[in-house]
Coordinates of C-alpha atoms in Angstrom, one line a residue:
G1091 CA -62.4 -72.2 -128.6
V1092 CA -62.9 -75.7 -130.0
M1093 CA -66.0 -76.4 -127.9
E1094 CA -67.5 -73.1 -129.0
E1095 CA -67.0 -74.1 -132.6
L1096 CA -69.0 -77.2 -131.9
G1097 CA -71.8 -75.2 -130.3
L1098 CA -70.9 -76.8 -126.9
G1099 CA -69.3 -73.9 -125.0
P1100 CA -69.9 -73.6 -121.3
E1101 CA -72.4 -70.7 -121.6
V1102 CA -74.6 -72.9 -123.8
L1103 CA -74.4 -76.0 -121.7
L1104 CA -74.8 -74.2 -118.4
Q1105 CA -78.0 -72.7 -119.6
D1106 CA -79.3 -76.2 -120.1
N1107 CA -77.8 -77.5 -116.8
P1108 CA -76.9 -74.8 -114.3
R1109 CA -75.3 -77.5 -112.0
L1110 CA -72.8 -78.5 -114.7
I1111 CA -69.1 -78.2 -113.8
Y1112 CA -67.2 -77.4 -116.9
A1113 CA -63.4 -77.8 -116.8
R1114 CA -61.2 -76.1 -119.3
L1115 CA -57.6 -77.3 -119.2
T1116 CA -55.1 -75.4 -121.4
G1117 CA -51.5 -74.4 -121.4
F1118 CA -51.8 -70.7 -121.2
G1119 CA -55.4 -70.3 -120.0
Q1120 CA -58.6 -68.9 -121.5
A1121 CA -57.4 -65.3 -121.8
G1122 CA -54.1 -63.4 -122.3
T1123 CA -51.6 -62.8 -125.1
Y1124 CA -50.7 -66.5 -125.5
A1125 CA -54.1 -67.9 -124.9
R1126 CA -54.5 -69.1 -128.5
S1127 CA -50.8 -70.0 -129.0
A1128 CA -49.5 -73.6 -129.2
G1129 CA -47.1 -74.8 -126.5
H1130 CA -45.9 -77.7 -124.6
D1131 CA -44.8 -78.4 -121.0
I1132 CA -41.4 -76.8 -121.4
N1133 CA -43.1 -73.6 -122.6
F1134 CA -45.6 -73.4 -119.8
L1135 CA -42.9 -74.2 -117.3
A1136 CA -40.7 -71.4 -118.8
L1137 CA -43.5 -68.8 -118.6
S1138 CA -44.2 -69.7 -115.0
G1139 CA -40.7 -68.8 -113.9
V1140 CA -40.1 -72.3 -112.5
L1141 CA -37.9 -73.5 -115.3
S1142 CA -35.3 -70.8 -114.5
K1143 CA -34.7 -72.6 -111.2
L1144 CA -34.2 -76.1 -112.7
G1145 CA -30.7 -77.1 -113.7
R1146 CA -27.1 -77.5 -112.5
K1147 CA -24.5 -74.8 -112.2
D1148 CA -23.2 -73.4 -115.5
E1149 CA -25.7 -75.4 -117.4
N1150 CA -28.9 -74.5 -119.3
P1151 CA -32.2 -74.8 -117.4
Y1152 CA -33.8 -78.2 -118.1
A1153 CA -37.3 -79.5 -117.9
P1154 CA -38.0 -82.6 -115.8
L1155 CA -39.7 -84.6 -118.6
N1156 CA -43.3 -83.2 -118.9
L1157 CA -44.3 -84.0 -115.4
L1158 CA -44.5 -80.5 -113.8
A1159 CA -46.7 -78.4 -116.1
D1160 CA -48.7 -81.1 -118.0
F1161 CA -49.6 -83.5 -115.2
S1162 CA -49.0 -81.6 -111.9
G1163 CA -49.8 -78.0 -112.8
G1164 CA -52.3 -79.1 -115.3
G1165 CA -54.0 -82.4 -114.7
V1166 CA -53.8 -82.5 -110.9
M1167 CA -54.7 -78.8 -110.4
C1168 CA -57.6 -79.2 -112.8
A1169 CA -58.8 -82.2 -110.9
M1170 CA -58.6 -80.3 -107.6
G1171 CA -60.6 -77.5 -109.2
V1172 CA -63.3 -80.1 -110.1
V1173 CA -63.3 -81.4 -106.5
L1174 CA -63.6 -77.8 -105.1
A1175 CA -66.4 -77.0 -107.5
L1176 CA -68.3 -80.2 -106.5
Y1177 CA -67.9 -79.2 -102.9
E1178 CA -69.1 -75.7 -103.5
R1179 CA -72.1 -77.0 -105.5
T1180 CA -73.3 -78.8 -102.3
R1181 CA -73.9 -75.3 -100.9
S1182 CA -75.0 -73.2 -103.8
G1183 CA -76.6 -75.9 -106.0
K1184 CA -74.8 -74.3 -109.0
G1185 CA -72.0 -75.4 -111.2
Q1186 CA -69.2 -73.2 -112.6
I1187 CA -66.4 -73.0 -115.2
I1188 CA -62.9 -74.0 -114.3
D1189 CA -60.1 -72.1 -116.1
A1190 CA -57.1 -74.4 -115.5
S1191 CA -54.0 -72.8 -116.9
M1192 CA -50.8 -75.0 -116.8
V1193 CA -48.7 -71.9 -116.4
E1194 CA -50.6 -70.7 -113.3
G1195 CA -51.0 -74.3 -112.0
V1196 CA -47.3 -75.0 -112.0
A1197 CA -46.5 -71.5 -110.6
Y1198 CA -49.0 -72.0 -107.7
L1199 CA -47.7 -75.6 -107.2
S1200 CA -44.3 -74.0 -106.8
S1201 CA -45.4 -71.4 -104.2
F1202 CA -42.7 -72.7 -101.9
L1203 CA -40.0 -71.3 -104.3
W1204 CA -41.5 -67.8 -103.9
K1205 CA -42.3 -68.0 -100.2
S1206 CA -38.8 -69.3 -99.3
Q1207 CA -36.7 -66.9 -101.2
N1208 CA -35.8 -64.9 -98.0
L1209 CA -35.0 -68.1 -96.1
G1210 CA -31.7 -68.8 -97.8
F1211 CA -32.9 -71.7 -99.9
W1212 CA -32.6 -69.9 -103.2
S1213 CA -30.4 -66.9 -102.5
R1214 CA -27.6 -68.2 -104.7
P1215 CA -27.5 -68.7 -108.5
R1216 CA -29.1 -71.8 -110.1
G1217 CA -27.3 -75.0 -109.1
E1218 CA -25.6 -73.6 -106.0
N1219 CA -28.4 -73.9 -103.5
F1220 CA -29.7 -76.4 -101.0
L1221 CA -32.1 -78.4 -103.2
D1222 CA -30.9 -77.8 -106.7
S1223 CA -27.7 -79.9 -106.7
G1224 CA -25.5 -77.2 -105.1
A1225 CA -25.2 -78.9 -101.7
P1226 CA -23.2 -82.1 -101.2
F1227 CA -25.8 -83.5 -98.9
Y1228 CA -28.7 -83.2 -101.4
E1229 CA -27.3 -84.8 -104.5
T1230 CA -27.0 -88.1 -106.4
Y1231 CA -23.8 -90.1 -106.5
K1232 CA -22.6 -92.8 -108.9
T1233 CA -21.6 -96.2 -107.4
S1234 CA -18.9 -98.6 -108.5
D1235 CA -21.4 -100.7 -110.5
G1236 CA -22.7 -97.7 -112.5
K1237 CA -25.8 -97.2 -110.4
F1238 CA -26.7 -94.3 -108.2
M1239 CA -27.6 -93.3 -104.6
A1240 CA -29.8 -90.3 -103.7
V1241 CA -28.7 -88.2 -100.7
G1242 CA -31.1 -85.9 -98.9
A1243 CA -29.4 -85.4 -95.5
I1244 CA -30.4 -81.8 -94.8
E1245 CA -31.0 -81.7 -91.1
P1246 CA -27.8 -81.8 -88.9
Q1247 CA -28.8 -85.0 -87.2
F1248 CA -29.3 -86.7 -90.5
Y1249 CA -26.2 -85.2 -92.0
E1250 CA -24.2 -86.6 -89.1
Q1251 CA -25.5 -90.1 -89.8
F1252 CA -24.7 -89.6 -93.5
I1253 CA -21.1 -88.6 -92.8
K1254 CA -20.7 -91.6 -90.4
G1255 CA -22.0 -94.0 -93.0
L1256 CA -19.3 -92.7 -95.4
G1257 CA -16.7 -93.5 -92.9
L1258 CA -15.8 -89.8 -92.3
D1259 CA -15.3 -87.8 -89.1
S1260 CA -17.4 -84.7 -89.0
D1261 CA -15.0 -83.0 -86.6
K1262 CA -12.4 -83.1 -89.3
L1263 CA -14.6 -81.7 -92.1
P1264 CA -15.8 -78.2 -92.9
S1265 CA -19.1 -77.0 -91.5
Q1266 CA -22.1 -78.5 -93.3
L1267 CA -23.2 -75.1 -94.4
S1268 CA -19.9 -73.8 -95.6
Y1269 CA -20.9 -72.9 -99.1
S1270 CA -17.4 -72.3 -100.3
D1271 CA -16.5 -75.9 -99.3
W1272 CA -19.4 -77.5 -101.1
P1273 CA -17.7 -78.2 -104.5
K1274 CA -14.7 -79.8 -102.8
M1275 CA -17.0 -81.9 -100.5
K1276 CA -19.0 -83.1 -103.4
K1277 CA -15.9 -84.3 -105.2
R1278 CA -14.7 -86.1 -102.0
I1279 CA -18.1 -87.7 -101.4
A1280 CA -18.4 -88.8 -105.0
S1281 CA -15.0 -90.5 -104.8
I1282 CA -16.2 -92.4 -101.7
F1283 CA -19.5 -93.6 -103.3
A1284 CA -17.5 -94.8 -106.4
Q1285 CA -15.8 -97.3 -104.2
K1286 CA -18.8 -99.6 -103.5
T1287 CA -21.8 -101.0 -105.3
Q1288 CA -25.3 -99.7 -104.9
A1289 CA -26.2 -102.9 -102.9
E1290 CA -23.2 -102.4 -100.6
W1291 CA -24.3 -98.8 -99.9
C1292 CA -27.8 -99.9 -99.2
S1293 CA -26.5 -102.4 -96.6
I1294 CA -24.8 -99.5 -94.9
F1295 CA -27.6 -96.9 -95.0
D1296 CA -30.8 -99.0 -94.8
G1297 CA -32.3 -98.7 -91.4
T1298 CA -30.6 -95.4 -90.6
D1299 CA -31.9 -91.8 -90.8
A1300 CA -29.1 -90.7 -93.1
C1301 CA -31.7 -90.0 -95.8
V1302 CA -29.8 -92.1 -98.4
T1303 CA -31.7 -94.3 -100.8
P1304 CA -31.0 -96.2 -104.0
V1305 CA -32.0 -94.6 -107.3
L1306 CA -34.2 -97.4 -108.6
S1307 CA -34.8 -98.0 -112.3
F1308 CA -38.3 -99.0 -113.5
D1309 CA -37.1 -102.6 -113.7
Q1310 CA -36.1 -102.5 -110.0
V1311 CA -39.0 -100.7 -108.2
A1312 CA -41.4 -103.6 -108.0
S1313 CA -38.8 -106.0 -106.5
H1314 CA -37.5 -103.5 -103.8
Q1315 CA -38.4 -104.8 -100.3
H1316 CA -40.3 -101.6 -99.2
N1317 CA -42.4 -101.5 -102.4
K1318 CA -43.1 -105.2 -102.3
Q1319 CA -44.3 -104.9 -98.7
R1320 CA -46.8 -102.2 -99.7
S1321 CA -47.6 -103.7 -103.1
S1322 CA -46.9 -100.3 -104.5
F1323 CA -46.6 -101.6 -108.0
I1324 CA -48.8 -104.0 -109.9
K1325 CA -48.6 -106.2 -113.0
N1326 CA -51.4 -106.5 -115.6
D1327 CA -52.3 -109.6 -117.5
H1328 CA -49.5 -108.8 -119.9
E1329 CA -46.9 -108.7 -117.1
E1330 CA -46.5 -105.0 -117.6
I1331 CA -45.6 -103.1 -114.4
S1332 CA -47.3 -99.8 -113.3
P1333 CA -47.9 -97.9 -110.1
R1334 CA -50.8 -98.8 -107.8
P1335 CA -53.3 -95.9 -107.6
A1336 CA -52.5 -93.3 -104.9
P1337 CA -53.4 -92.1 -102.4
R1338 CA -54.9 -95.0 -100.5
L1339 CA -58.4 -94.5 -99.0
S1340 CA -59.2 -96.6 -95.9
R1341 CA -62.9 -97.2 -96.7
T1342 CA -63.0 -97.0 -100.5
P1343 CA -59.6 -98.0 -101.8
A1344 CA -59.1 -98.0 -105.5
V1345 CA -59.4 -101.3 -107.2
P1346 CA -56.9 -101.2 -110.1
S1347 CA -57.6 -103.0 -113.4
L1348 CA -55.2 -105.8 -114.2
K1349 CA -56.0 -105.7 -117.8
R1350 CA -53.8 -104.1 -120.4
D1351 CA -54.5 -100.5 -121.3
P1352 CA -56.9 -100.2 -124.3
F1353 CA -55.7 -98.8 -127.6
I1354 CA -57.0 -95.4 -128.6
G1355 CA -60.3 -96.0 -130.4
E1356 CA -60.5 -99.7 -129.5
H1357 CA -63.9 -99.4 -127.7
T1358 CA -65.3 -96.4 -129.7
E1359 CA -68.0 -98.4 -131.4
E1360 CA -68.9 -100.4 -128.3
I1361 CA -69.3 -97.3 -126.2
L1362 CA -71.4 -95.4 -128.8
L1363 CA -73.7 -98.4 -129.2
E1364 CA -74.2 -98.6 -125.4
N1365 CA -75.2 -94.9 -125.5
G1366 CA -77.9 -95.3 -128.1
F1367 CA -76.1 -94.6 -131.4
T1368 CA -77.1 -96.8 -134.3
K1369 CA -74.5 -98.6 -136.5
E1370 CA -75.5 -96.3 -139.4
E1371 CA -74.8 -93.2 -137.3
I1372 CA -71.5 -94.6 -136.1
A1373 CA -70.5 -95.5 -139.7
K1374 CA -71.3 -91.9 -140.7
L1375 CA -69.3 -90.4 -137.9
H1376 CA -66.4 -92.7 -138.9
S1377 CA -66.6 -91.8 -142.6
D1378 CA -66.7 -88.1 -141.6
K1379 CA -63.5 -88.7 -139.5
V1380 CA -65.2 -87.5 -136.3
I1381 CA -64.3 -90.8 -134.6
A1382 CA -61.6 -93.4 -135.1
F1383 CA -61.5 -97.1 -134.7
S1384 CA -58.5 -99.2 -133.6
K1385 CA -59.6 -102.8 -133.6
L1386 CA -57.2 -105.6 -132.5
K1387 CA -55.9 -107.6 -135.4
S1388 CA -55.3 -111.3 -135.3
N1389 CA -51.7 -112.6 -135.4
L1390 CA -52.8 -115.7 -137.3

């Protein structure tokens, strides 16, 4: 309702420009009991049902930072809505309003969880299934130097290579899908991983299809051989590392800026001047606290 209070709601603007695509990104959506309630990623994730699936056995559910609802269910889904509306406009010539709810976005993003319930993936309690840390072959393990390896050896042929890399004989082990043996297998595998460093395990599993990779820190990702070969991470003029834009387009690839990120409000005055505002109008907006400035200060 903020835009309506400013007299800039979608109905007003669409009357002026029927081709306008008006995206409304909120946590709970434009209608419903919680529509006007405050919330954050963890709340939207909880209401979607997805949070109930996240967490280890006998532990509370946990939210994976604020990536799922805010950025994936919210930002990415809203952006997809804009793209869909742009495509539809090429046919109808009309714009439309996008109601992007983070609750609905993350729920839809997680459709696999609903659609696969009868396939055996999620038939057991939280933390006891294939992909939620229940299986010994889909887990992270600590190495002797305090780092970690990630294992995702689900398919039998990948699992066989994983077991071989550990120096074990699959003929002398319980069946891969013996749920009752999973806790014991996890402890045994953990003890094996704890005997070598992360680099030593990489030398064993790199080049195989065991689905075993190092868990890289932010400090490690740019120097990893695979990421270096693809230039997956870039440095700006302040030597700060960030991911290169994805996905890559063959004809019109993104050209990332190598300048530092601007401070909030750093270019407010510059942009308003470019768009026809006078210095007096800008000063009034600033004094009325409609806009904010954040100018760089000299260190001298």
